[in-house]
Amino acid sequence: MGIEQAPTKTGKEAARDLRKSTAQEERKVEARKGSDLKKGEQRFEERAKSSDGRSAGAKQRD
């Protein structure tokens, strides 16, 4: 859930904290890895391929 969509003040704070901690963890992983993590469509394709070596498009055609 996005920060703006949270119905309560507590929900907004939780969403904000989650986003902050996720960004912090991502920076740590990128520093350890030595390069940026892929974002958006590239990340989707990377994750789809990692499960069985085939791209998402190839899976949909089957």
Coordinates of N, CA and C in Angstrom, one line a residue:
M1 N 0.8 -1.2 0.0 CA 0.0 0.0 0.0 C 0.9 1.2 0.0
G2 N 0.5 2.2 -0.8 CA 1.3 3.5 -0.8 C 1.0 4.3 0.4
I3 N 1.9 5.3 0.6 CA 1.7 6.2 1.7 C 0.4 7.0 1.6
E4 N 0.1 7.4 0.4 CA -1.1 8.2 0.2 C -2.4 7.4 0.4
Q5 N -2.4 6.1 0.1 CA -3.6 5.3 0.2 C -3.9 4.8 1.6
A6 N -2.9 4.9 2.5 CA -3.2 4.4 3.8 C -4.3 5.2 4.5
P7 N -5.3 4.5 5.1 CA -6.4 5.2 5.6 C -6.2 5.9 7.0
T8 N -5.2 5.5 7.7 CA -4.9 6.0 9.1 C -3.5 6.6 9.2
K9 N -3.3 7.4 10.2 CA -2.0 8.0 10.4 C -1.0 6.9 10.7
T10 N -1.4 5.9 11.4 CA -0.5 4.8 11.7 C -0.1 4.0 10.5
G11 N -1.1 3.9 9.6 CA -0.8 3.2 8.3 C 0.2 4.0 7.5
K12 N 0.0 5.3 7.4 CA 0.9 6.2 6.7 C 2.3 6.1 7.2
E13 N 2.4 6.1 8.5 CA 3.8 6.0 9.1 C 4.4 4.6 8.8
A14 N 3.6 3.6 8.9 CA 4.1 2.2 8.6 C 4.6 2.1 7.2
A15 N 3.8 2.7 6.2 CA 4.2 2.7 4.8 C 5.5 3.5 4.6
R16 N 5.6 4.6 5.2 CA 6.7 5.5 5.1 C 8.0 4.7 5.7
D17 N 7.8 4.1 6.8 CA 9.0 3.3 7.4 C 9.4 2.2 6.5
L18 N 8.4 1.5 6.0 CA 8.7 0.3 5.1 C 9.5 0.8 3.9
R19 N 9.0 1.9 3.3 CA 9.7 2.4 2.1 C 11.1 2.8 2.4
K20 N 11.3 3.4 3.6 CA 12.6 3.9 4.0 C 13.6 2.7 4.3
S21 N 13.1 1.7 5.0 CA 13.9 0.5 5.3 C 14.2 -0.3 4.0
T22 N 13.3 -0.4 3.1 CA 13.5 -1.1 1.8 C 14.6 -0.4 1.0
A23 N 14.6 0.9 1.0 CA 15.6 1.7 0.2 C 16.9 1.5 0.9
Q24 N 17.0 1.5 2.2 CA 18.2 1.3 2.9 C 18.8 -0.1 2.7
E25 N 18.0 -1.1 2.7 CA 18.4 -2.5 2.4 C 18.9 -2.6 1.0
E26 N 18.2 -1.9 0.0 CA 18.6 -2.0 -1.4 C 20.0 -1.3 -1.5
R27 N 20.2 -0.2 -0.9 CA 21.6 0.4 -0.9 C 22.7 -0.5 -0.4
K28 N 22.4 -1.3 0.7 CA 23.3 -2.2 1.2 C 23.6 -3.3 0.2
V29 N 22.6 -3.9 -0.4 CA 22.8 -5.0 -1.4 C 23.6 -4.5 -2.6
E30 N 23.2 -3.3 -3.0 CA 24.0 -2.7 -4.2 C 25.4 -2.5 -3.8
A31 N 25.7 -2.0 -2.6 CA 27.1 -1.8 -2.2 C 27.9 -3.1 -2.1
R32 N 27.2 -4.2 -1.6 CA 27.8 -5.5 -1.5 C 28.1 -6.1 -2.9
K33 N 27.1 -5.9 -3.8 CA 27.1 -6.4 -5.1 C 28.1 -5.7 -6.0
G34 N 28.3 -4.4 -5.8 CA 29.2 -3.6 -6.6 C 28.5 -2.9 -7.8
S35 N 27.2 -3.1 -7.9 CA 26.5 -2.5 -9.0 C 25.1 -2.3 -8.6
D36 N 24.4 -1.4 -9.4 CA 23.0 -1.2 -9.0 C 22.1 -2.4 -9.3
L37 N 21.0 -2.5 -8.6 CA 20.0 -3.5 -8.9 C 19.2 -3.1 -10.0
K38 N 18.7 -4.0 -10.8 CA 17.9 -3.6 -11.9 C 16.5 -3.1 -11.4
K39 N 15.9 -2.2 -12.2 CA 14.7 -1.6 -11.7 C 13.6 -1.9 -12.8
G40 N 12.4 -1.8 -12.4 CA 11.2 -1.9 -13.3 C 11.2 -3.1 -14.2
E41 N 11.0 -2.9 -15.5 CA 10.9 -4.0 -16.4 C 12.1 -4.9 -16.5
Q42 N 13.3 -4.3 -16.3 CA 14.5 -5.2 -16.3 C 14.5 -6.1 -15.1
R43 N 14.1 -5.6 -14.0 CA 14.0 -6.5 -12.8 C 13.0 -7.6 -13.0
F44 N 11.8 -7.2 -13.5 CA 10.8 -8.2 -13.8 C 11.4 -9.4 -14.6
E45 N 12.0 -9.0 -15.7 CA 12.6 -10.0 -16.6 C 13.7 -10.8 -15.9
E46 N 14.5 -10.2 -15.1 CA 15.6 -10.9 -14.4 C 14.9 -11.9 -13.4
R47 N 13.9 -11.5 -12.7 CA 13.3 -12.4 -11.7 C 12.5 -13.5 -12.5
A48 N 11.9 -13.3 -13.6 CA 11.2 -14.3 -14.3 C 12.2 -15.3 -14.9
K49 N 13.3 -14.9 -15.3 CA 14.3 -15.8 -15.9 C 15.0 -16.6 -14.8
S50 N 15.1 -16.1 -13.6 CA 15.9 -16.7 -12.5 C 15.1 -18.0 -12.1
S51 N 13.8 -18.1 -12.2 CA 13.1 -19.2 -11.8 C 13.4 -20.5 -12.6
D52 N 13.4 -20.3 -13.9 CA 13.6 -21.5 -14.8 C 14.4 -21.2 -16.1
G53 N 15.0 -20.0 -16.2 CA 15.8 -19.7 -17.3 C 15.1 -19.2 -18.5
R54 N 13.8 -19.1 -18.5 CA 13.0 -18.6 -19.6 C 12.4 -17.2 -19.2
S55 N 12.3 -16.4 -20.3 CA 11.7 -15.1 -20.0 C 10.2 -15.1 -19.8
A56 N 9.7 -14.1 -19.3 CA 8.2 -14.0 -19.0 C 7.4 -14.1 -20.3
G57 N 7.9 -13.5 -21.4 CA 7.3 -13.6 -22.7 C 7.2 -15.0 -23.2
A58 N 8.3 -15.7 -23.0 CA 8.3 -17.1 -23.5 C 7.4 -18.0 -22.7
K59 N 7.2 -17.7 -21.4 CA 6.3 -18.5 -20.6 C 4.9 -18.2 -21.0
Q60 N 4.5 -17.0 -21.4 CA 3.2 -16.6 -21.8 C 2.8 -17.3 -23.2
R61 N 3.8 -17.4 -24.0 CA 3.5 -18.0 -25.3 C 3.2 -19.5 -25.3
D62 N 3.7 -20.1 -24.2 CA 3.5 -21.6 -24.1 C 2.1 -21.9 -23.5

